[in-house]
Coordinates of C-alpha atoms in Angstrom, one line a residue:
Chain A
X1 CA -30.8 -105.8 -20.0
X2 CA -29.6 -102.4 -21.0
X3 CA -25.9 -101.6 -21.0
X4 CA -24.9 -98.0 -22.1
X5 CA -21.4 -96.9 -22.1
X6 CA -20.3 -93.3 -23.1
X7 CA -23.5 -92.6 -25.1
X8 CA -23.2 -89.4 -27.0
X9 CA -26.0 -87.6 -28.9
X10 CA -25.8 -84.4 -30.8
X11 CA -28.4 -82.3 -32.6
X12 CA -26.3 -80.2 -35.0
X13 CA -23.9 -78.4 -32.7
X14 CA -26.0 -79.0 -29.6
X15 CA -24.7 -81.8 -27.3
X16 CA -27.7 -83.4 -25.7
X17 CA -26.1 -86.5 -24.2
X18 CA -22.5 -86.2 -23.1
X19 CA -21.4 -89.7 -22.4
X20 CA -24.1 -91.7 -20.6
X21 CA -23.1 -94.8 -18.6
X22 CA -26.1 -96.7 -17.4
X23 CA -26.9 -100.3 -16.7
X24 CA -30.4 -101.8 -16.2
X25 CA -30.6 -105.3 -14.8
X26 CA -33.2 -107.8 -16.0
X27 CA -36.4 -107.6 -13.9
X28 CA -35.4 -104.2 -12.5
X29 CA -37.3 -100.9 -12.6
X30 CA -35.1 -97.9 -13.2
X31 CA -36.5 -94.4 -13.0
X32 CA -34.8 -91.5 -14.8
X33 CA -35.4 -88.2 -13.1
X34 CA -34.0 -84.7 -13.7
X35 CA -35.0 -81.2 -14.9
X36 CA -36.5 -80.8 -18.4
X37 CA -33.8 -80.6 -21.1
X38 CA -31.5 -82.9 -19.1
X39 CA -31.6 -85.5 -21.9
X40 CA -33.7 -88.2 -20.1
X41 CA -36.3 -88.6 -22.9
X42 CA -33.6 -88.4 -25.6
X43 CA -31.7 -91.2 -23.9
X44 CA -34.9 -93.3 -23.7
X45 CA -35.4 -92.7 -27.5
X46 CA -31.8 -93.8 -28.2
X47 CA -32.5 -97.2 -26.4
X48 CA -34.9 -98.3 -29.2
X49 CA -33.1 -96.3 -31.8
X50 CA -35.8 -93.7 -32.5
X51 CA -32.7 -91.5 -32.3
X52 CA -29.3 -92.4 -33.6
X53 CA -26.3 -92.0 -31.3
X54 CA -23.0 -90.4 -32.4
X55 CA -20.7 -92.1 -29.9
X56 CA -20.5 -94.8 -27.3
X57 CA -22.2 -98.2 -27.2
X58 CA -25.7 -99.1 -26.4
X59 CA -26.8 -102.7 -26.1
X60 CA -30.1 -104.3 -25.2
X61 CA -30.0 -107.9 -24.0
X62 CA -26.5 -108.2 -25.4
X63 CA -27.3 -106.9 -28.8
X64 CA -25.9 -103.5 -30.0
X65 CA -28.9 -101.3 -31.0
X66 CA -28.7 -100.5 -34.7
X67 CA -25.3 -102.1 -35.5
X68 CA -23.6 -105.5 -35.7
X69 CA -19.9 -106.2 -35.4
X70 CA -18.3 -108.0 -38.3
X71 CA -14.5 -108.7 -38.3
X72 CA -13.9 -106.0 -35.7
X73 CA -15.9 -103.3 -37.6
X74 CA -19.4 -101.9 -36.9
X75 CA -21.9 -102.3 -39.7
X76 CA -25.2 -100.5 -39.7
X77 CA -28.2 -102.7 -39.5
X78 CA -30.8 -102.8 -42.4
X79 CA -34.1 -101.2 -41.7
X80 CA -35.9 -104.6 -41.2
X81 CA -33.2 -105.7 -38.8
X82 CA -33.7 -102.5 -36.7
X83 CA -37.5 -103.1 -36.9
X84 CA -37.0 -106.6 -35.5
X85 CA -34.9 -105.2 -32.6
X86 CA -37.6 -102.5 -31.9
X87 CA -40.3 -105.2 -31.9
X88 CA -38.9 -106.6 -28.7
X89 CA -38.9 -103.3 -26.9
X90 CA -42.2 -101.8 -25.8
X91 CA -42.5 -98.0 -25.7
X92 CA -45.1 -95.8 -24.1
X93 CA -45.2 -92.1 -25.1
X94 CA -46.1 -89.0 -23.1
X95 CA -48.8 -88.2 -25.6
X96 CA -50.0 -91.8 -26.1
X97 CA -49.8 -91.7 -29.9
X98 CA -52.6 -94.2 -30.3
X99 CA -53.5 -94.8 -34.0
X100 CA -56.4 -92.4 -34.3
X101 CA -58.3 -94.3 -37.0
X102 CA -58.4 -97.6 -35.1
X103 CA -60.4 -98.8 -32.1
X104 CA -58.7 -99.7 -28.9
X105 CA -58.6 -103.4 -29.8
X106 CA -57.4 -102.6 -33.4
X107 CA -54.6 -100.6 -31.9
X108 CA -53.5 -103.5 -29.7
X109 CA -53.7 -106.2 -32.4
X110 CA -52.1 -104.3 -35.2
X111 CA -48.4 -105.0 -34.5
X112 CA -48.9 -108.7 -33.5
X113 CA -50.8 -109.2 -36.8
X114 CA -48.4 -107.4 -39.1
X115 CA -45.1 -107.9 -37.4
X116 CA -45.3 -111.2 -35.4
X117 CA -47.8 -112.6 -38.0
X118 CA -50.0 -114.0 -35.2
X119 CA -53.3 -115.5 -36.4
X120 CA -56.2 -113.0 -36.1
X121 CA -58.3 -115.0 -33.5
X122 CA -55.2 -115.4 -31.3
X123 CA -54.3 -111.8 -31.6
X124 CA -57.9 -110.7 -30.7
X125 CA -58.0 -113.1 -27.8
X126 CA -54.6 -111.8 -26.5
X127 CA -55.6 -108.2 -27.1
X128 CA -58.9 -108.6 -25.3
X129 CA -57.1 -110.1 -22.4
X130 CA -54.6 -107.3 -22.3
X131 CA -57.2 -104.6 -22.4
X132 CA -59.1 -106.4 -19.6
X133 CA -55.8 -106.5 -17.6
X134 CA -55.6 -102.7 -17.8
X135 CA -59.3 -102.4 -16.9
X136 CA -60.7 -101.5 -20.3
X137 CA -62.7 -104.7 -21.2
X138 CA -65.7 -102.5 -21.9
X139 CA -63.8 -100.1 -24.3
X140 CA -62.6 -102.6 -27.0
X141 CA -64.5 -100.8 -29.8
X142 CA -63.9 -97.3 -28.6
X143 CA -61.8 -94.9 -30.8
X144 CA -59.0 -93.0 -29.0
X145 CA -61.0 -89.7 -29.4
X146 CA -63.8 -91.3 -27.2
X147 CA -61.4 -92.2 -24.4
X148 CA -60.0 -90.1 -21.5
X149 CA -56.3 -89.5 -21.3
X150 CA -55.8 -92.1 -18.7
X151 CA -57.8 -94.6 -20.7
X152 CA -55.8 -93.8 -23.8
X153 CA -52.5 -94.3 -22.0
X154 CA -53.7 -97.7 -20.7
X155 CA -54.5 -98.7 -24.2
X156 CA -51.1 -97.6 -25.2
X157 CA -49.5 -99.8 -22.5
X158 CA -51.6 -102.8 -23.7
X159 CA -50.5 -102.1 -27.3
X160 CA -46.9 -102.2 -26.2
X161 CA -47.4 -105.4 -24.1
X162 CA -49.1 -107.2 -27.0
X163 CA -45.6 -107.6 -28.6
X164 CA -44.5 -109.5 -25.5
X165 CA -41.5 -107.2 -25.1
X166 CA -38.5 -108.0 -22.9
X167 CA -38.1 -104.4 -22.0
X168 CA -40.6 -101.5 -21.5
X169 CA -39.7 -97.9 -22.0
X170 CA -42.0 -95.2 -20.5
X171 CA -41.5 -91.6 -21.6
X172 CA -43.2 -89.4 -19.0
X173 CA -46.3 -91.6 -19.1
X174 CA -48.4 -89.4 -16.8
X175 CA -47.2 -85.9 -17.7
X176 CA -50.1 -85.3 -20.2
X177 CA -52.8 -86.6 -17.9
X178 CA -55.4 -84.9 -15.7
X179 CA -54.4 -85.3 -12.1
X180 CA -57.3 -87.6 -11.3
X181 CA -56.3 -90.2 -14.0
X182 CA -52.6 -90.3 -13.1
X183 CA -53.3 -92.9 -10.5
X184 CA -55.0 -95.4 -12.8
X185 CA -52.0 -95.4 -15.2
X186 CA -49.4 -95.7 -12.3
X187 CA -51.4 -98.7 -11.0
X188 CA -50.9 -100.5 -14.3
X189 CA -47.2 -99.8 -14.3
X190 CA -46.9 -100.9 -10.7
X191 CA -48.6 -104.2 -11.6
X192 CA -46.1 -104.7 -14.4
X193 CA -43.3 -104.1 -12.0
X194 CA -44.7 -106.6 -9.6
X195 CA -44.8 -109.1 -12.5
X196 CA -41.0 -108.7 -13.0
X197 CA -41.1 -106.6 -16.2
X198 CA -37.8 -104.8 -16.9
X199 CA -38.6 -101.1 -17.2
X200 CA -36.9 -97.8 -17.8
X201 CA -39.2 -95.0 -16.8
X202 CA -38.7 -91.3 -17.3
X203 CA -40.9 -89.6 -14.7
X204 CA -41.6 -86.6 -12.6
X205 CA -43.6 -88.6 -10.1
X206 CA -41.2 -88.8 -7.2
X207 CA -43.6 -90.7 -5.0
X208 CA -44.0 -93.4 -7.7
X209 CA -40.2 -93.6 -8.2
X210 CA -39.6 -94.0 -4.5
X211 CA -42.2 -96.8 -4.3
X212 CA -41.6 -98.8 -7.5
X213 CA -38.0 -98.2 -8.6
X214 CA -35.1 -100.4 -7.8
X215 CA -32.7 -97.7 -9.0
X216 CA -33.2 -94.0 -9.5
X217 CA -30.9 -92.2 -11.9
X218 CA -30.6 -88.4 -11.7
X219 CA -29.6 -86.7 -15.0
X220 CA -28.7 -83.1 -15.7
X221 CA -27.3 -81.4 -18.8
X222 CA -26.7 -84.6 -20.7
X223 CA -24.9 -86.4 -17.9
X224 CA -25.8 -89.0 -15.2
X225 CA -25.1 -87.1 -12.0
X226 CA -25.7 -89.9 -9.6
X227 CA -27.8 -93.1 -9.2
X228 CA -28.8 -95.4 -6.5
X229 CA -31.7 -97.1 -4.6
X230 CA -34.6 -94.6 -4.2
X231 CA -34.5 -94.2 -0.5
X232 CA -30.8 -93.4 -0.7
X233 CA -30.8 -91.1 -3.7
X234 CA -34.1 -89.3 -2.8
X235 CA -33.3 -89.0 1.0
X236 CA -29.6 -88.5 1.1
X237 CA -28.4 -87.3 -2.3
X238 CA -24.7 -87.0 -2.5
X239 CA -24.4 -84.3 -5.2
X240 CA -25.5 -80.7 -4.6
X241 CA -27.3 -80.5 -8.0
X242 CA -29.4 -83.5 -7.0
X243 CA -30.2 -81.9 -3.7
X244 CA -31.2 -78.6 -5.4
X245 CA -33.5 -80.4 -7.9
X246 CA -35.2 -82.5 -5.2
X247 CA -35.7 -79.5 -3.0
X248 CA -37.7 -77.9 -5.9
X249 CA -39.8 -80.9 -6.8
X250 CA -40.5 -82.7 -3.5
Chain B
X1 CA -90.6 -72.0 -14.4
X2 CA -91.5 -68.7 -16.1
X3 CA -91.8 -69.2 -19.8
X4 CA -89.9 -66.8 -22.1
X5 CA -92.4 -65.1 -24.5
X6 CA -90.3 -62.5 -26.3
X7 CA -90.8 -60.7 -29.6
X8 CA -88.2 -62.0 -32.0
X9 CA -85.8 -59.5 -33.6
X10 CA -87.2 -58.2 -36.9
X11 CA -85.0 -58.9 -40.0
X12 CA -86.5 -56.8 -42.8
X13 CA -83.3 -57.2 -44.9
X14 CA -83.7 -60.9 -45.1
X15 CA -87.3 -60.6 -46.3
X16 CA -86.3 -58.1 -49.0
X17 CA -83.5 -60.4 -50.2
X18 CA -85.7 -63.4 -50.3
X19 CA -88.4 -61.6 -52.3
X20 CA -85.8 -60.4 -54.8
X21 CA -84.4 -63.9 -55.3
X22 CA -88.0 -65.3 -55.7
X23 CA -88.8 -62.7 -58.4
X24 CA -85.6 -63.3 -60.3
X25 CA -86.2 -67.1 -60.2
X26 CA -89.7 -66.7 -61.5
X27 CA -88.5 -64.5 -64.4
X28 CA -85.8 -67.1 -65.3
X29 CA -88.2 -70.1 -65.2
X30 CA -90.8 -68.2 -67.3
X31 CA -88.2 -67.3 -69.9
X32 CA -86.8 -70.8 -70.1
X33 CA -90.2 -72.3 -70.4
X34 CA -91.6 -69.9 -73.0
X35 CA -88.6 -69.1 -75.3
X36 CA -89.1 -71.6 -78.2
X37 CA -85.5 -71.2 -79.3
X38 CA -84.4 -73.5 -76.4
X39 CA -86.0 -76.3 -78.5
X40 CA -86.7 -78.5 -75.5
X41 CA -88.2 -81.1 -77.9
X42 CA -84.8 -81.5 -79.5
X43 CA -83.1 -81.7 -76.1
X44 CA -85.4 -84.6 -75.2
X45 CA -84.9 -86.3 -78.5
X46 CA -81.1 -86.0 -78.4
X47 CA -80.5 -86.7 -74.7
X48 CA -80.4 -90.5 -75.2
X49 CA -79.3 -90.6 -78.8
X50 CA -76.6 -93.1 -79.7
X51 CA -73.9 -90.6 -80.6
X52 CA -74.3 -88.6 -77.4
X53 CA -74.3 -91.8 -75.3
X54 CA -71.1 -93.0 -77.0
X55 CA -69.5 -89.6 -76.3
X56 CA -70.7 -89.9 -72.7
X57 CA -69.1 -93.4 -72.3
X58 CA -65.8 -92.0 -73.7
X59 CA -65.9 -89.1 -71.3
X60 CA -66.5 -91.4 -68.3
X61 CA -63.7 -93.7 -69.5
X62 CA -61.3 -90.8 -69.8
X63 CA -62.3 -89.5 -66.3
X64 CA -61.9 -92.8 -64.6
X65 CA -58.6 -93.9 -66.2
X66 CA -57.0 -90.5 -66.0
X67 CA -58.0 -90.1 -62.3
X68 CA -56.8 -93.6 -61.3
X69 CA -53.5 -93.2 -63.2
X70 CA -53.2 -89.6 -61.8
X71 CA -53.7 -90.7 -58.2
X72 CA -51.3 -93.7 -58.5
X73 CA -48.6 -91.6 -60.2
X74 CA -49.4 -88.7 -57.8
X75 CA -48.7 -90.9 -54.8
X76 CA -45.3 -91.9 -56.3
X77 CA -44.4 -88.3 -57.0
X78 CA -45.4 -87.3 -53.5
X79 CA -43.3 -90.0 -51.9
X80 CA -40.4 -89.1 -54.2
X81 CA -40.7 -85.5 -53.2
X82 CA -40.6 -86.4 -49.5
X83 CA -37.6 -88.8 -50.0
X84 CA -34.4 -88.1 -48.0
X85 CA -32.6 -88.7 -51.4
X86 CA -32.0 -85.2 -52.8
X87 CA -32.1 -86.4 -56.4
X88 CA -35.4 -88.2 -56.0
X89 CA -36.9 -85.2 -54.2
X90 CA -35.7 -82.8 -56.9
X91 CA -37.1 -85.0 -59.6
X92 CA -40.5 -85.0 -57.9
X93 CA -40.4 -81.2 -57.5
X94 CA -39.4 -80.8 -61.1
X95 CA -42.3 -83.0 -62.2
X96 CA -44.8 -80.9 -60.3
X97 CA -43.3 -77.6 -61.5
X98 CA -43.4 -78.7 -65.2
X99 CA -46.9 -80.3 -65.3
X100 CA -48.6 -77.8 -63.0
X101 CA -46.9 -74.9 -64.7
X102 CA -48.3 -75.4 -68.2
X103 CA -51.9 -75.4 -69.3
X104 CA -53.5 -78.8 -69.7
X105 CA -54.8 -77.7 -73.1
X106 CA -51.2 -77.1 -74.3
X107 CA -50.1 -80.5 -72.8
X108 CA -53.0 -82.2 -74.7
X109 CA -51.9 -80.6 -78.0
X110 CA -48.3 -81.6 -77.3
X111 CA -49.1 -85.2 -76.8
X112 CA -51.3 -85.1 -79.9
X113 CA -48.3 -83.9 -82.0
X114 CA -45.7 -86.1 -80.3
X115 CA -45.1 -87.9 -83.5
X116 CA -43.4 -84.8 -84.9
X117 CA -40.9 -85.1 -82.1
X118 CA -40.5 -88.9 -81.9
X119 CA -41.7 -90.5 -85.1
X120 CA -41.1 -94.0 -83.7
X121 CA -41.4 -95.0 -80.1
X122 CA -39.2 -97.8 -78.7
X123 CA -39.7 -99.0 -75.1
X124 CA -38.0 -102.3 -74.6
X125 CA -39.9 -104.8 -76.6
X126 CA -42.5 -102.2 -77.8
X127 CA -41.5 -100.8 -81.1
X128 CA -44.2 -98.7 -82.8
X129 CA -45.0 -95.9 -85.1
X130 CA -45.9 -92.9 -82.9
X131 CA -48.9 -92.1 -85.1
X132 CA -50.5 -95.5 -84.6
X133 CA -49.6 -95.8 -80.9
X134 CA -50.6 -92.3 -79.8
X135 CA -54.2 -92.2 -81.0
X136 CA -56.3 -89.2 -80.0
X137 CA -57.6 -91.4 -77.1
X138 CA -54.0 -92.2 -75.9
X139 CA -53.0 -88.5 -76.3
X140 CA -56.0 -87.4 -74.2
X141 CA -55.2 -90.0 -71.5
X142 CA -51.5 -89.0 -71.4
X143 CA -52.3 -85.3 -71.2
X144 CA -55.0 -85.6 -68.6
X145 CA -53.3 -88.2 -66.3
X146 CA -49.8 -86.7 -66.3
X147 CA -51.3 -83.3 -65.5
X148 CA -53.5 -84.7 -62.8
X149 CA -50.6 -86.5 -61.2
X150 CA -48.9 -83.2 -60.5
X151 CA -52.0 -81.9 -58.6
X152 CA -52.5 -85.2 -56.8
X153 CA -48.9 -85.3 -55.7
X154 CA -49.4 -82.0 -53.9
X155 CA -52.7 -83.2 -52.3
X156 CA -51.1 -86.5 -51.2
X157 CA -48.1 -84.7 -49.8
X158 CA -50.3 -82.3 -47.8
X159 CA -52.3 -85.3 -46.5
X160 CA -49.1 -87.2 -45.4
X161 CA -47.8 -84.0 -43.7
X162 CA -51.1 -83.6 -41.8
X163 CA -50.6 -86.8 -39.9
X164 CA -48.8 -86.1 -36.6
X165 CA -45.2 -87.5 -36.5
X166 CA -46.0 -89.4 -33.3
X167 CA -48.2 -91.8 -35.3
X168 CA -45.3 -93.0 -37.5
X169 CA -43.0 -93.0 -34.4
X170 CA -45.4 -95.2 -32.5
X171 CA -45.6 -97.6 -35.4
X172 CA -41.9 -97.9 -35.8
X173 CA -41.5 -98.4 -32.1
X174 CA -43.8 -101.4 -32.4
X175 CA -41.5 -102.8 -35.1
X176 CA -43.7 -102.0 -38.2
X177 CA -41.6 -101.5 -41.4
X178 CA -41.6 -98.2 -43.2
X179 CA -43.8 -99.5 -45.9
X180 CA -46.3 -101.0 -43.3
X181 CA -46.3 -97.7 -41.4
X182 CA -47.1 -95.7 -44.6
X183 CA -49.8 -98.2 -45.8
X184 CA -51.5 -99.1 -42.5
X185 CA -51.0 -96.0 -40.3
X186 CA -50.1 -92.9 -42.2
X187 CA -52.1 -93.1 -45.5
X188 CA -55.4 -94.1 -43.9
X189 CA -55.2 -91.0 -41.7
X190 CA -53.9 -88.9 -44.5
X191 CA -57.1 -89.9 -46.5
X192 CA -59.2 -87.6 -44.4
X193 CA -57.2 -84.7 -45.8
X194 CA -56.8 -86.3 -49.3
X195 CA -60.3 -87.4 -50.1
X196 CA -62.2 -84.1 -50.1
X197 CA -59.9 -82.3 -52.6
X198 CA -59.6 -85.6 -54.6
X199 CA -63.4 -85.5 -55.0
X200 CA -63.1 -82.0 -56.2
X201 CA -60.4 -83.0 -58.6
X202 CA -62.5 -85.9 -60.0
X203 CA -65.4 -83.5 -60.6
X204 CA -63.0 -81.1 -62.2
X205 CA -61.5 -83.9 -64.3
X206 CA -64.9 -84.9 -65.6
X207 CA -65.3 -81.3 -67.0
X208 CA -61.7 -81.0 -68.1
X209 CA -62.1 -84.0 -70.3
X210 CA -64.2 -81.7 -72.6
X211 CA -60.8 -80.1 -73.7
X212 CA -60.0 -83.3 -75.6
X213 CA -62.5 -82.1 -78.2
X214 CA -59.7 -80.0 -79.6
X215 CA -57.7 -83.1 -80.6
X216 CA -60.8 -84.8 -82.1
X217 CA -61.3 -87.3 -79.3
X218 CA -65.0 -88.0 -79.6
X219 CA -66.0 -87.3 -76.0
X220 CA -69.4 -86.0 -74.9
X221 CA -68.8 -82.4 -76.1
X222 CA -67.1 -83.3 -79.4
X223 CA -70.0 -85.7 -80.2
X224 CA -72.4 -82.8 -79.6
X225 CA -70.3 -80.5 -81.8
X226 CA -70.3 -83.1 -84.6
X227 CA -74.0 -83.3 -84.5
X228 CA -74.7 -79.5 -84.4
X229 CA -72.2 -78.8 -87.1
X230 CA -74.7 -80.5 -89.4
X231 CA -78.0 -79.7 -87.8
X232 CA -77.2 -76.2 -86.5
X233 CA -79.1 -77.0 -83.2
X234 CA -76.2 -75.6 -81.1
X235 CA -78.2 -74.5 -78.1
X236 CA -80.3 -77.7 -77.5
X237 CA -77.2 -79.9 -78.0
X238 CA -75.1 -77.8 -75.6
X239 CA -78.0 -78.1 -73.1
X240 CA -77.9 -81.9 -73.6
X241 CA -74.2 -81.8 -72.8
X242 CA -74.8 -79.7 -69.7
X243 CA -77.5 -82.0 -68.4
X244 CA -75.2 -85.0 -68.6
X245 CA -72.3 -83.2 -66.9
X246 CA -74.6 -82.0 -64.1
X247 CA -76.1 -85.5 -63.7
X248 CA -72.6 -87.1 -63.4
X249 CA -71.2 -84.4 -61.1
X250 CA -74.3 -84.8 -58.8
X251 CA -73.6 -88.5 -58.5
X252 CA -69.9 -87.9 -57.9
X253 CA -70.7 -85.4 -55.1
X254 CA -72.9 -88.0 -53.4
X255 CA -70.0 -90.6 -53.7
X256 CA -67.6 -88.0 -52.3
X257 CA -69.6 -87.3 -49.1
X258 CA -70.0 -91.1 -48.5
X259 CA -66.2 -91.5 -48.8
X260 CA -65.6 -88.6 -46.5
X261 CA -67.7 -90.2 -43.8
X262 CA -65.8 -93.5 -44.3
X263 CA -62.4 -91.9 -43.8
X264 CA -63.5 -89.6 -40.9
X265 CA -63.5 -92.6 -38.6
X266 CA -62.2 -91.8 -35.1
X267 CA -62.5 -88.1 -35.8
X268 CA -66.0 -87.6 -37.2
X269 CA -67.5 -89.2 -34.1
X270 CA -66.3 -86.4 -31.9
X271 CA -67.3 -83.8 -34.4
X272 CA -70.8 -85.0 -35.3
X273 CA -72.5 -83.3 -32.5
X274 CA -71.5 -79.8 -33.5
X275 CA -73.7 -78.0 -36.0
X276 CA -72.3 -77.3 -39.4
X277 CA -71.2 -73.7 -39.8
X278 CA -73.7 -71.6 -41.9
X279 CA -71.5 -68.8 -43.0
X280 CA -69.2 -68.4 -44.8
X281 CA -69.9 -71.2 -47.2
X282 CA -66.9 -71.0 -49.4
X283 CA -66.6 -73.4 -52.4
X284 CA -63.2 -74.8 -53.1
X285 CA -62.2 -74.1 -56.6
X286 CA -59.1 -74.5 -58.6

């Protein structure tokens, strides 16, 4: 589903990603772990082109993100073409970013109405069902400011799912939450995994990674250090830097 | 439960201040009521006279059209100023610098005398003599609207900048276009910051329109001036003018607080429980 080869990203003179090679299979859950500043979140944002890359290739479902190839040359995509690519990729942010002037249901139906041009009653029916699925059937008309962090993040997940994405990106979805609401959000993500959603999750929750991930990728200083199934990478890391990191967080 | 039955703190300063204000108010009311030179009978007679009402209508027309045009142009200038295109951004900044940096009174005079600069005006199919096209009304509108757009551009820009970046990011991650993001997500939230100063600007505009009396646009003030230049009843006519300005600004303030409630959705709810702050009550003035 995601194929990244040699992905480079620079901010000015600062190299944030120094050649990332990473593959995510359809239906798989991949967790990205690593110290802060290692480039995990930046890579995630490159996948749906919230950030441009300066080198390498990054394809989702066989399509290069942000470019098309014509007669052997890369051509930048127009803005509406990039928007169409993004519409098929759901993203959940650390700080939720719910639209503050809209109710939970309005947040969820906005993109289906405006981007997919779904009929209002269909969008509302789908949005209501999605909010029920994340356990918020009684919060349809609540504004984000009236919801707890865990509830806001569940609305954000429902909002991303409403676009029926083929891939979901999670950027530290529980890092901004109170400890007692982390579980409710992880439950929702776990359910999605069980349903076979392809997901790339940046997380600090090692227990969650061990339980849900098919592959865990350890990144440090803009590089993939190693990757593998969770029980292998988390129990018997091959690289000393991985061992050092895990010793600190586990 | 043991009830608290305490002697409240005495505040003699407050009592003295209240007494002083009451005395002053009584003196003013007495003077206004008893001084015959206020000519309240003339005020009553002229308040609804045809010429005053015609002037009032023109003042309202100028206010509404200049504000609507100023807001629309202001949004364009603000978006230009925030454009990644350096030339567009520079043009926006130049516009604000020019129109905010010169007095609106001078700008009004300039538009009034535009025929001296361009005796004929050609804009595509429009071909006209400047003196017939730029009537005092047109010159008033041009001067007020173009000046207002410079102020509105800054207000709109501040509003857009006040919306957290994550909002636009979340919208584009969902596949919304840049225009949809601006219209559906950013501007509605920017309104919370844009509406209060725009209300102030509207009230300010209502009063600024009185400047057009210098280019013989027959607004509320100029109508009153025309009347008292013959009748020499300056004071009662100026009172008539003040009464109308006060009446309209009161209505505008009411409309403004209704709009503010409307655009505070999602934020006001959390805030409503807190008591409004008593001091310092600072008025926003230009």
